[in-house]
Structures are given as structure tokens and as C-alpha cells.
mmCIF file of C-alpha atoms in Angstrom:
data_model
loop_
_atom_site.group_PDB
_atom_site.id
_atom_site.type_symbol
_atom_site.label_atom_id
_atom_site.label_comp_id
_atom_site.label_asym_id
_atom_site.label_seq_id
_atom_site.Cartn_x
_atom_site.Cartn_y
_atom_site.Cartn_z
ATOM 1 C CA MET A 1 0.000 0.000 0.000
ATOM 2 C CA GLU A 2 1.490 3.330 -1.054
ATOM 3 C CA LEU A 3 0.581 6.860 -2.111
ATOM 4 C CA TYR A 4 1.611 8.279 -5.473
ATOM 5 C CA PHE A 5 1.075 12.000 -6.078
ATOM 6 C CA LEU A 6 0.008 13.116 -9.553
ATOM 7 C CA GLY A 7 -0.722 16.755 -8.708
ATOM 8 C CA THR A 8 0.091 18.913 -5.694
ATOM 9 C CA ASN A 9 -0.822 22.457 -6.697
ATOM 10 C CA ALA A 10 -3.788 24.543 -5.538
ATOM 11 C CA GLY A 11 -6.116 26.298 -7.956
ATOM 12 C CA LEU A 12 -3.928 26.516 -11.047
ATOM 13 C CA PRO A 13 -1.251 24.318 -12.601
ATOM 14 C CA THR A 14 2.262 25.681 -13.030
ATOM 15 C CA THR A 15 5.239 24.535 -15.074
ATOM 16 C CA GLN A 16 6.508 22.748 -11.963
ATOM 17 C CA ARG A 17 3.321 21.202 -10.557
ATOM 18 C CA ASN A 18 -0.089 19.992 -11.701
ATOM 19 C CA VAL A 19 -3.385 20.453 -9.862
ATOM 20 C CA THR A 20 -4.668 18.003 -7.280
ATOM 21 C CA SER A 21 -4.703 14.238 -7.634
ATOM 22 C CA VAL A 22 -3.217 11.399 -5.587
ATOM 23 C CA ALA A 23 -3.406 7.638 -6.068
ATOM 24 C CA LEU A 24 -3.549 5.008 -3.355
ATOM 25 C CA ARG A 25 -1.850 1.960 -4.879
ATOM 26 C CA MET A 26 -2.876 -1.401 -3.426
ATOM 27 C CA LEU A 27 -1.361 -3.820 -5.908
ATOM 28 C CA GLU A 28 -0.509 -6.495 -3.358
ATOM 29 C CA GLU A 29 -3.723 -6.054 -1.404
ATOM 30 C CA ARG A 30 -6.297 -5.631 -4.218
ATOM 31 C CA ARG A 31 -4.310 -5.585 -7.478
ATOM 32 C CA SER A 32 -5.773 -2.142 -8.102
ATOM 33 C CA SER A 33 -5.388 1.579 -7.437
ATOM 34 C CA TRP A 34 -7.787 4.192 -6.112
ATOM 35 C CA LEU A 35 -7.669 7.834 -7.183
ATOM 36 C CA PHE A 36 -8.478 10.825 -4.978
ATOM 37 C CA ASP A 37 -9.455 13.898 -6.972
ATOM 38 C CA CYS A 38 -8.779 14.308 -10.649
ATOM 39 C CA GLY A 39 -7.656 17.790 -11.611
ATOM 40 C CA GLU A 40 -7.091 18.850 -15.198
ATOM 41 C CA ALA A 41 -4.360 16.826 -16.985
ATOM 42 C CA THR A 42 -4.382 14.009 -14.456
ATOM 43 C CA GLN A 43 -4.478 11.491 -17.292
ATOM 44 C CA HIS A 44 -1.323 13.078 -18.740
ATOM 45 C CA GLN A 45 0.363 12.696 -15.374
ATOM 46 C CA ILE A 46 -0.658 9.038 -15.330
ATOM 47 C CA LEU A 47 1.129 8.530 -18.662
ATOM 48 C CA HIS A 48 4.381 9.445 -16.898
ATOM 49 C CA SER A 49 3.694 7.185 -13.933
ATOM 50 C CA PRO A 50 3.568 3.451 -13.151
ATOM 51 C CA LEU A 51 -0.219 3.698 -12.780
ATOM 52 C CA LYS A 52 -2.520 1.974 -15.268
ATOM 53 C CA LEU A 53 -6.052 3.130 -16.059
ATOM 54 C CA SER A 54 -7.104 -0.508 -16.458
ATOM 55 C CA ARG A 55 -6.261 -1.123 -12.792
ATOM 56 C CA LEU A 56 -8.155 1.894 -11.546
ATOM 57 C CA GLU A 57 -10.959 0.549 -9.351
ATOM 58 C CA LYS A 58 -12.415 3.605 -7.596
ATOM 59 C CA ILE A 59 -12.217 7.399 -7.743
ATOM 60 C CA PHE A 60 -13.082 9.584 -4.761
ATOM 61 C CA ILE A 61 -13.804 13.276 -5.343
ATOM 62 C CA THR A 62 -13.437 15.564 -2.320
ATOM 63 C CA HIS A 63 -15.345 18.538 -3.772
ATOM 64 C CA MET A 64 -16.529 19.990 -7.044
ATOM 65 C CA HIS A 65 -14.018 22.799 -7.603
ATOM 66 C CA GLY A 66 -12.454 22.613 -11.041
ATOM 67 C CA ASP A 67 -8.907 21.960 -9.889
ATOM 68 C CA HIS A 68 -10.217 18.715 -8.377
ATOM 69 C CA VAL A 69 -12.599 17.477 -11.121
ATOM 70 C CA PHE A 70 -11.806 18.981 -14.540
ATOM 71 C CA GLY A 71 -9.643 15.993 -15.485
ATOM 72 C CA LEU A 72 -12.352 13.440 -14.761
ATOM 73 C CA PRO A 73 -14.312 13.393 -18.073
ATOM 74 C CA GLY A 74 -11.138 13.042 -20.117
ATOM 75 C CA LEU A 75 -9.772 10.296 -17.919
ATOM 76 C CA LEU A 76 -13.008 8.320 -18.145
ATOM 77 C CA SER A 77 -13.117 8.722 -21.925
ATOM 78 C CA SER A 78 -9.530 7.531 -22.286
ATOM 79 C CA ARG A 79 -10.219 4.536 -20.056
ATOM 80 C CA ALA A 80 -13.203 3.623 -22.236
ATOM 81 C CA SER A 81 -10.907 3.401 -25.259
ATOM 82 C CA GLN A 82 -9.033 0.539 -23.607
ATOM 83 C CA GLU A 83 -10.829 -2.697 -24.367
ATOM 84 C CA GLY A 84 -11.764 -4.866 -21.450
ATOM 85 C CA SER A 85 -11.566 -2.164 -18.772
ATOM 86 C CA PRO A 86 -13.257 -3.449 -15.595
ATOM 87 C CA PRO A 87 -16.086 -1.581 -13.833
ATOM 88 C CA LEU A 88 -15.280 1.678 -12.053
ATOM 89 C CA THR A 89 -17.080 3.521 -9.258
ATOM 90 C CA VAL A 90 -16.781 7.278 -8.725
ATOM 91 C CA TYR A 91 -17.767 8.717 -5.331
ATOM 92 C CA GLY A 92 -18.310 12.363 -4.521
ATOM 93 C CA PRO A 93 -20.650 15.100 -3.286
ATOM 94 C CA ALA A 94 -23.922 16.270 -4.789
ATOM 95 C CA GLY A 95 -23.437 17.641 -8.302
ATOM 96 C CA LEU A 96 -20.947 14.982 -9.394
ATOM 97 C CA LYS A 97 -23.487 12.960 -11.364
ATOM 98 C CA ALA A 98 -24.921 15.986 -13.193
ATOM 99 C CA PHE A 99 -21.408 17.215 -14.038
ATOM 100 C CA LEU A 100 -20.311 13.896 -15.512
ATOM 101 C CA GLU A 101 -23.531 13.181 -17.361
ATOM 102 C CA ALA A 102 -23.583 16.654 -18.913
ATOM 103 C CA THR A 103 -19.956 16.613 -20.081
ATOM 104 C CA LEU A 104 -19.978 13.020 -21.311
ATOM 105 C CA ASN A 105 -23.311 13.458 -23.120
ATOM 106 C CA ALA A 106 -22.372 16.811 -24.673
ATOM 107 C CA THR A 107 -19.141 15.339 -26.057
ATOM 108 C CA GLN A 108 -20.868 12.077 -27.099
ATOM 109 C CA SER A 109 -18.313 10.144 -25.107
ATOM 110 C CA ARG A 110 -19.028 6.431 -25.053
ATOM 111 C CA ILE A 111 -18.347 4.817 -21.698
ATOM 112 C CA ASP A 112 -18.695 1.107 -22.384
ATOM 113 C CA PHE A 113 -17.312 -0.176 -19.109
ATOM 114 C CA GLY A 114 -19.514 -0.367 -16.020
ATOM 115 C CA LEU A 115 -19.497 3.154 -14.548
ATOM 116 C CA GLU A 116 -21.280 3.780 -11.264
ATOM 117 C CA ILE A 117 -21.557 7.302 -9.836
ATOM 118 C CA VAL A 118 -22.266 7.459 -6.111
ATOM 119 C CA GLU A 119 -23.145 10.799 -4.523
ATOM 120 C CA HIS A 120 -22.877 10.843 -0.748
ATOM 121 C CA SER A 121 -23.198 13.120 2.255
ATOM 122 C CA GLY A 122 -20.702 11.367 4.502
ATOM 123 C CA GLY A 123 -20.682 8.259 6.647
ATOM 124 C CA VAL A 124 -19.485 4.803 5.600
ATOM 125 C CA ILE A 125 -19.573 4.917 1.817
ATOM 126 C CA PHE A 126 -17.833 1.615 1.024
ATOM 127 C CA GLU A 127 -16.865 -1.539 2.893
ATOM 128 C CA ASP A 128 -15.805 -5.047 1.949
ATOM 129 C CA SER A 129 -13.731 -7.806 3.555
ATOM 130 C CA GLN A 130 -10.502 -5.828 3.078
ATOM 131 C CA ILE A 131 -11.182 -2.162 3.697
ATOM 132 C CA LYS A 132 -13.700 0.404 4.928
ATOM 133 C CA VAL A 133 -14.041 3.952 3.591
ATOM 134 C CA GLU A 134 -15.634 6.709 5.657
ATOM 135 C CA ALA A 135 -16.298 10.293 4.612
ATOM 136 C CA ARG A 136 -16.910 13.385 6.709
ATOM 137 C CA ALA A 137 -17.660 16.997 5.809
ATOM 138 C CA LEU A 138 -14.903 19.585 6.190
ATOM 139 C CA GLU A 139 -15.106 23.397 6.097
ATOM 140 C CA HIS A 140 -14.645 24.916 2.649
ATOM 141 C CA ARG A 141 -16.445 27.396 0.407
ATOM 142 C CA ILE A 142 -18.464 24.536 -1.059
ATOM 143 C CA GLU A 143 -19.302 21.057 0.196
ATOM 144 C CA SER A 144 -15.953 19.324 0.753
ATOM 145 C CA TYR A 145 -15.100 15.937 2.248
ATOM 146 C CA GLY A 146 -12.218 14.029 3.709
ATOM 147 C CA TYR A 147 -11.851 10.263 3.385
ATOM 148 C CA ARG A 148 -10.595 7.728 5.918
ATOM 149 C CA MET A 149 -9.517 4.318 4.594
ATOM 150 C CA THR A 150 -9.267 1.642 7.293
ATOM 151 C CA GLU A 151 -7.689 -1.622 6.222
ATOM 152 C CA LYS A 152 -9.101 -4.681 7.985
ATOM 153 C CA ASP A 153 -6.695 -6.532 10.275
ATOM 154 C CA ARG A 154 -4.476 -8.958 8.381
ATOM 155 C CA PRO A 155 -3.421 -12.478 9.429
ATOM 156 C CA GLY A 156 -0.189 -12.720 11.395
ATOM 157 C CA SER A 157 3.039 -14.141 9.997
ATOM 158 C CA LEU A 158 3.565 -17.877 9.696
ATOM 159 C CA ASN A 159 6.289 -19.491 11.815
ATOM 160 C CA MET A 160 8.445 -20.641 8.918
ATOM 161 C CA GLU A 161 10.988 -22.473 11.051
ATOM 162 C CA LEU A 162 8.313 -24.572 12.711
ATOM 163 C CA LEU A 163 6.596 -25.303 9.399
ATOM 164 C CA GLN A 164 9.867 -26.485 7.875
ATOM 165 C CA GLU A 165 10.558 -28.626 10.940
ATOM 166 C CA TRP A 166 7.149 -30.287 10.546
ATOM 167 C CA GLY A 167 7.673 -30.843 6.814
ATOM 168 C CA VAL A 168 5.128 -28.329 5.498
ATOM 169 C CA ARG A 169 6.222 -27.113 2.076
ATOM 170 C CA PRO A 170 5.242 -23.763 0.549
ATOM 171 C CA GLY A 171 1.995 -24.044 -1.348
ATOM 172 C CA PRO A 172 -1.756 -24.286 -0.761
ATOM 173 C CA GLU A 173 -1.216 -25.483 2.816
ATOM 174 C CA TYR A 174 0.269 -22.103 3.727
ATOM 175 C CA GLY A 175 -2.858 -20.375 2.446
ATOM 176 C CA LYS A 176 -5.132 -22.679 4.431
ATOM 177 C CA LEU A 177 -3.231 -21.984 7.641
ATOM 178 C CA LYS A 178 -3.350 -18.235 6.927
ATOM 179 C CA ASN A 179 -7.134 -18.525 6.565
ATOM 180 C CA GLY A 180 -7.449 -20.193 9.966
ATOM 181 C CA GLU A 181 -7.872 -23.744 8.651
ATOM 182 C CA SER A 182 -6.119 -26.883 9.895
ATOM 183 C CA ILE A 183 -4.052 -29.260 7.755
ATOM 184 C CA THR A 184 -2.585 -32.745 8.180
ATOM 185 C CA VAL A 185 1.014 -33.403 7.132
ATOM 186 C CA ASN A 186 2.810 -36.717 7.673
ATOM 187 C CA GLY A 187 0.038 -37.778 10.021
ATOM 188 C CA ARG A 188 0.350 -34.622 12.149
ATOM 189 C CA LEU A 189 -2.620 -32.331 12.626
ATOM 190 C CA ILE A 190 -1.445 -28.727 12.397
ATOM 191 C CA THR A 191 -3.811 -25.944 13.451
ATOM 192 C CA SER A 192 -3.414 -22.318 12.432
ATOM 193 C CA ASP A 193 -3.061 -21.112 16.023
ATOM 194 C CA GLN A 194 0.070 -23.279 16.369
ATOM 195 C CA VAL A 195 1.953 -21.566 13.550
ATOM 196 C CA LEU A 196 0.268 -18.182 13.034
ATOM 197 C CA GLY A 197 1.367 -15.054 14.861
ATOM 198 C CA ALA A 198 -0.899 -12.334 16.213
ATOM 199 C CA PRO A 199 -3.007 -10.464 13.613
ATOM 200 C CA LYS A 200 -1.444 -7.342 12.124
ATOM 201 C CA ARG A 201 -3.463 -4.168 12.579
ATOM 202 C CA GLY A 202 -4.742 -2.808 9.325
ATOM 203 C CA ARG A 203 -3.279 0.491 8.192
ATOM 204 C CA ILE A 204 -5.274 3.721 8.192
ATOM 205 C CA VAL A 205 -4.904 6.396 5.520
ATOM 206 C CA THR A 206 -6.690 9.754 5.694
ATOM 207 C CA ILE A 207 -6.890 12.066 2.674
ATOM 208 C CA LEU A 208 -8.571 15.438 3.126
ATOM 209 C CA GLY A 209 -10.126 17.805 0.651
ATOM 210 C CA ASP A 210 -9.745 21.585 0.875
ATOM 211 C CA THR A 211 -10.563 22.867 4.331
ATOM 212 C CA ARG A 212 -10.074 25.392 7.063
ATOM 213 C CA PRO A 213 -9.168 23.986 10.494
ATOM 214 C CA THR A 214 -12.339 22.274 11.712
ATOM 215 C CA PRO A 215 -13.304 19.724 14.374
ATOM 216 C CA GLY A 216 -14.412 17.375 11.577
ATOM 217 C CA ILE A 217 -10.784 16.580 10.768
ATOM 218 C CA HIS A 218 -10.110 14.778 14.041
ATOM 219 C CA PRO A 219 -12.488 11.803 13.601
ATOM 220 C CA LEU A 220 -11.082 11.250 10.123
ATOM 221 C CA ALA A 221 -7.432 11.491 11.140
ATOM 222 C CA ASP A 222 -7.527 9.962 14.633
ATOM 223 C CA GLY A 223 -4.685 7.438 14.899
ATOM 224 C CA ALA A 224 -4.093 7.314 11.137
ATOM 225 C CA ASP A 225 -0.778 5.973 9.924
ATOM 226 C CA VAL A 226 -0.687 8.682 7.231
ATOM 227 C CA LEU A 227 -2.594 11.957 6.960
ATOM 228 C CA VAL A 228 -2.625 13.880 3.665
ATOM 229 C CA HIS A 229 -3.579 17.465 4.492
ATOM 230 C CA GLU A 230 -3.707 20.606 2.395
ATOM 231 C CA ALA A 231 -1.132 23.301 3.227
ATOM 232 C CA THR A 232 -1.913 26.109 0.823
ATOM 233 C CA PHE A 233 0.064 28.834 2.636
ATOM 234 C CA THR A 234 2.799 29.532 5.141
ATOM 235 C CA ASP A 235 1.792 30.901 8.527
ATOM 236 C CA GLU A 236 2.291 34.552 7.509
ATOM 237 C CA PHE A 237 -0.751 34.178 5.239
ATOM 238 C CA ALA A 238 -2.998 32.676 7.922
ATOM 239 C CA ASP A 239 -5.590 35.431 7.438
ATOM 240 C CA LEU A 240 -5.639 34.799 3.696
ATOM 241 C CA ALA A 241 -5.982 31.072 4.275
ATOM 242 C CA HIS A 242 -8.965 31.660 6.546
ATOM 243 C CA LYS A 243 -10.581 34.040 4.058
ATOM 244 C CA TYR A 244 -10.413 31.478 1.248
ATOM 245 C CA TYR A 245 -11.245 28.464 3.443
ATOM 246 C CA HIS A 246 -7.788 26.905 3.316
ATOM 247 C CA SER A 247 -5.137 25.833 5.838
ATOM 248 C CA THR A 248 -1.538 26.754 6.551
ATOM 249 C CA ALA A 249 1.261 24.253 7.047
ATOM 250 C CA VAL A 250 1.235 24.969 10.784
ATOM 251 C CA GLN A 251 -2.503 24.310 10.984
ATOM 252 C CA ALA A 252 -2.060 21.006 9.151
ATOM 253 C CA ALA A 253 0.691 20.042 11.606
ATOM 254 C CA GLU A 254 -1.479 20.970 14.570
ATOM 255 C CA ALA A 255 -4.249 18.724 13.243
ATOM 256 C CA ALA A 256 -1.772 15.856 12.796
ATOM 257 C CA LYS A 257 -0.408 16.284 16.309
ATOM 258 C CA LYS A 258 -3.861 16.414 17.885
ATOM 259 C CA ALA A 259 -4.978 13.283 16.003
ATOM 260 C CA GLY A 260 -1.833 11.331 16.887
ATOM 261 C CA VAL A 261 -1.071 10.326 13.305
ATOM 262 C CA GLY A 262 2.073 8.488 12.298
ATOM 263 C CA GLU A 263 3.078 10.691 9.351
ATOM 264 C CA LEU A 264 1.841 13.939 7.806
ATOM 265 C CA ILE A 265 2.130 14.656 4.081
ATOM 266 C CA LEU A 266 1.486 18.243 2.967
ATOM 267 C CA THR A 267 -0.023 19.001 -0.441
ATOM 268 C CA HIS A 268 -2.209 21.546 -2.328
ATOM 269 C CA PHE A 269 0.400 24.313 -2.405
ATOM 270 C CA SER A 270 -0.298 27.858 -3.582
ATOM 271 C CA SER A 271 1.254 28.696 -6.946
ATOM 272 C CA ARG A 272 3.092 31.582 -5.240
ATOM 273 C CA TYR A 273 5.603 28.906 -4.146
ATOM 274 C CA LYS A 274 7.335 28.189 -7.433
ATOM 275 C CA ASP A 275 9.683 25.309 -6.620
ATOM 276 C CA GLN A 276 10.927 23.007 -3.855
ATOM 277 C CA ASP A 277 13.162 25.715 -2.410
ATOM 278 C CA GLN A 278 10.196 28.054 -1.982
ATOM 279 C CA LEU A 279 8.167 25.219 -0.429
ATOM 280 C CA ARG A 280 10.839 24.544 2.199
ATOM 281 C CA PRO A 281 9.434 27.137 4.657
ATOM 282 C CA LEU A 282 6.118 25.247 4.723
ATOM 283 C CA LEU A 283 7.966 22.069 5.630
ATOM 284 C CA GLN A 284 10.033 23.820 8.298
ATOM 285 C CA GLU A 285 6.976 25.430 9.870
ATOM 286 C CA ALA A 286 5.077 22.150 9.950
ATOM 287 C CA ARG A 287 8.020 20.198 11.367
ATOM 288 C CA SER A 288 8.359 22.698 14.204
ATOM 289 C CA VAL A 289 4.954 21.406 15.378
ATOM 290 C CA PHE A 290 4.907 17.852 14.004
ATOM 291 C CA PRO A 291 8.402 16.537 13.136
ATOM 292 C CA ASN A 292 7.369 13.562 10.961
ATOM 293 C CA THR A 293 6.112 15.739 8.117
ATOM 294 C CA GLN A 294 6.874 15.392 4.398
ATOM 295 C CA LEU A 295 6.133 17.499 1.346
ATOM 296 C CA ALA A 296 4.154 15.725 -1.355
ATOM 297 C CA ILE A 297 6.290 15.496 -4.477
ATOM 298 C CA GLU A 298 4.759 14.627 -7.811
ATOM 299 C CA HIS A 299 5.765 11.237 -9.240
ATOM 300 C CA GLN A 300 7.189 10.148 -5.916
ATOM 301 C CA THR A 301 6.014 7.116 -3.944
ATOM 302 C CA PHE A 302 5.210 7.284 -0.225
ATOM 303 C CA PRO A 303 4.860 3.809 1.351
ATOM 304 C CA ILE A 304 2.128 3.401 3.980
ATOM 305 C CA ARG A 305 3.956 2.021 6.994
ATOM 306 C CA PRO A 306 2.406 1.228 10.384
ATOM 307 C CA SER A 307 3.059 3.975 12.927
ATOM 308 C CA ALA A 308 6.030 3.578 15.277
ATOM 309 C CA GLN A 309 3.728 2.444 18.094
ATOM 310 C CA GLU A 310 2.301 -0.354 15.971
ATOM 311 C CA ARG A 311 5.761 -1.482 14.816
ATOM 312 C CA GLU A 312 6.818 -1.755 18.451
ATOM 313 C CA LYS A 313 3.795 -3.987 19.175
ATOM 314 C CA GLU A 314 4.745 -6.275 16.291
#
């Protein structure tokens, strides 16, 4: 499980950065990727990435501002041109369905894969045996949401030394033991509890849309291994951030500290910050409050690791 940033700029693209989009890659877990927001030119960014449209399973839209949705019709049309594309579900706030239907119909775009559009107002919006997705409203100029992805607990590690000692070879038997079943090898009954370690806590990833500081962030971010939070401005522009319903790097760090997250990744930077050198003050300000902070960098992978506390338990 890892994050891959396709766009990190706020409002407008620049020659250095594209507008907002980030992928959650779960190739080992689900053999698919999920996309969060789809600003203009996201599909071009995907062409320069290891991501594949055919493996895109779900798209989550935080809010309906153009820098978060203008790339969606083009991406869907391009995906439709690839034969055999599997079904895709797009989640987002009210207005998403009308926007997509109008643009796809007006351009006579043929979407011949199964496309489901789900408008929501928060709560649990998806859950299966592997993962649960919750949404909660934030505070922005229009309806804006954050998403919390909670991976279900995974089976513990097999005791390989003991399995080898008892003559269990790699293969289907390993899978049965992982699933809690018992097997018989050389006349010996082997139960899963004999060879399986304690379950591993599922990882938690929180990705927020545009927002001012608001109490709604805490339930989404509480105990998350990774929090992706907008940081449009440095602290000197706190008044401007408040006026336009955005956050500063310090405010993002304060939210991360309060929620006890493992790692904070800042994104959605104002175009006034032209390059990495000009973004460094945002990182420094955030780290003064929450040391384990990173800047989102386009076309860079950020692995989702369990927080330090969880690693100690394991």
C-alpha cells in the first residue's frame, strides 16, 4: 500500500506542478489503485507514472471545484478506449453525477465499461472484507469531504521455522493456515493457532479535501498511519488562508499532532511557491509542530507504513 502523487498544486497548474490528484496503490492487497481527486491533466500525469487506467478501481472526489474534477471526463473517456476495462465507481458530493452526465453526453463520449456514480453526504460509503471507507464533511467554500480508509486486520506471519521442521512445504497449505484452517502433514494435525502469529493491525490512511481547520478533521485522522492534508500557505498568510477556506502548514501540523497520526504529508500548495526551495518554509513550519512531516512530491512514492507504536507492538 502506497501513495503516489500526480498533482500537488492549488487552484492553477504551473510549469513545476499539476493540480490536485493522488493515487492510493494497493497492488498487493487488491491488485488495483484508487484515485483521490482528478484535476485537469491528471491522465497526462498518469502517462508518466507506473499507474494503469485498467487497474483503476475507484475514484473519490473531495469537492466539485475545477482543480479537483476537470480531469475526470477526459480520464473516463480515455479509459473507455481501452478494451476490457473493468467496472469503475466514482464517489463524490452532490453535483458529481450531473457534471459527468452533462460533459460526457455533450461530447458524445461512449463509456462502455460499467461506470457507477455514487453521490454521498458522509458516513461509511464503502466496505468489503478488506477495507472500509468513511467520509466526513470539512469546512470549505463549497461542500468538501475528507476520506478515511481503514484496512481490515491482516493475518499474522507464519512461523516458517516450525513449518519447515514439521515438513510443510510452501503451497496451498500455507494459504489454508493463513485462513485459519487446519491441515494434516505426515500424520500430524497442524492448526493455524500453532503456527500463526498475532493479527497485524490494518493500516489507516486519511486524505482530506480543501478545508479550514475544523473539528471534523479529528475523527477522520484519529490514529491514522498517514494523513494527507492541504497546506496552501505559510503561517504569515494565515488570514488569507482563513478568508479562502484553506489551511496553513502549521494548521495542518497541529491537526496531525492532535490526532496522533504516524506521518503527515502536505499538499495543495499555492502557486506563489514556485519550486521546492520556496516550499521549504512550509515544511520547516510544519516540522516545528509535528516533526514527521513530508512534502508531497509529484511522481514520488510514499509507502504506507504502520506507525512507530504499531511497529513496536509487532
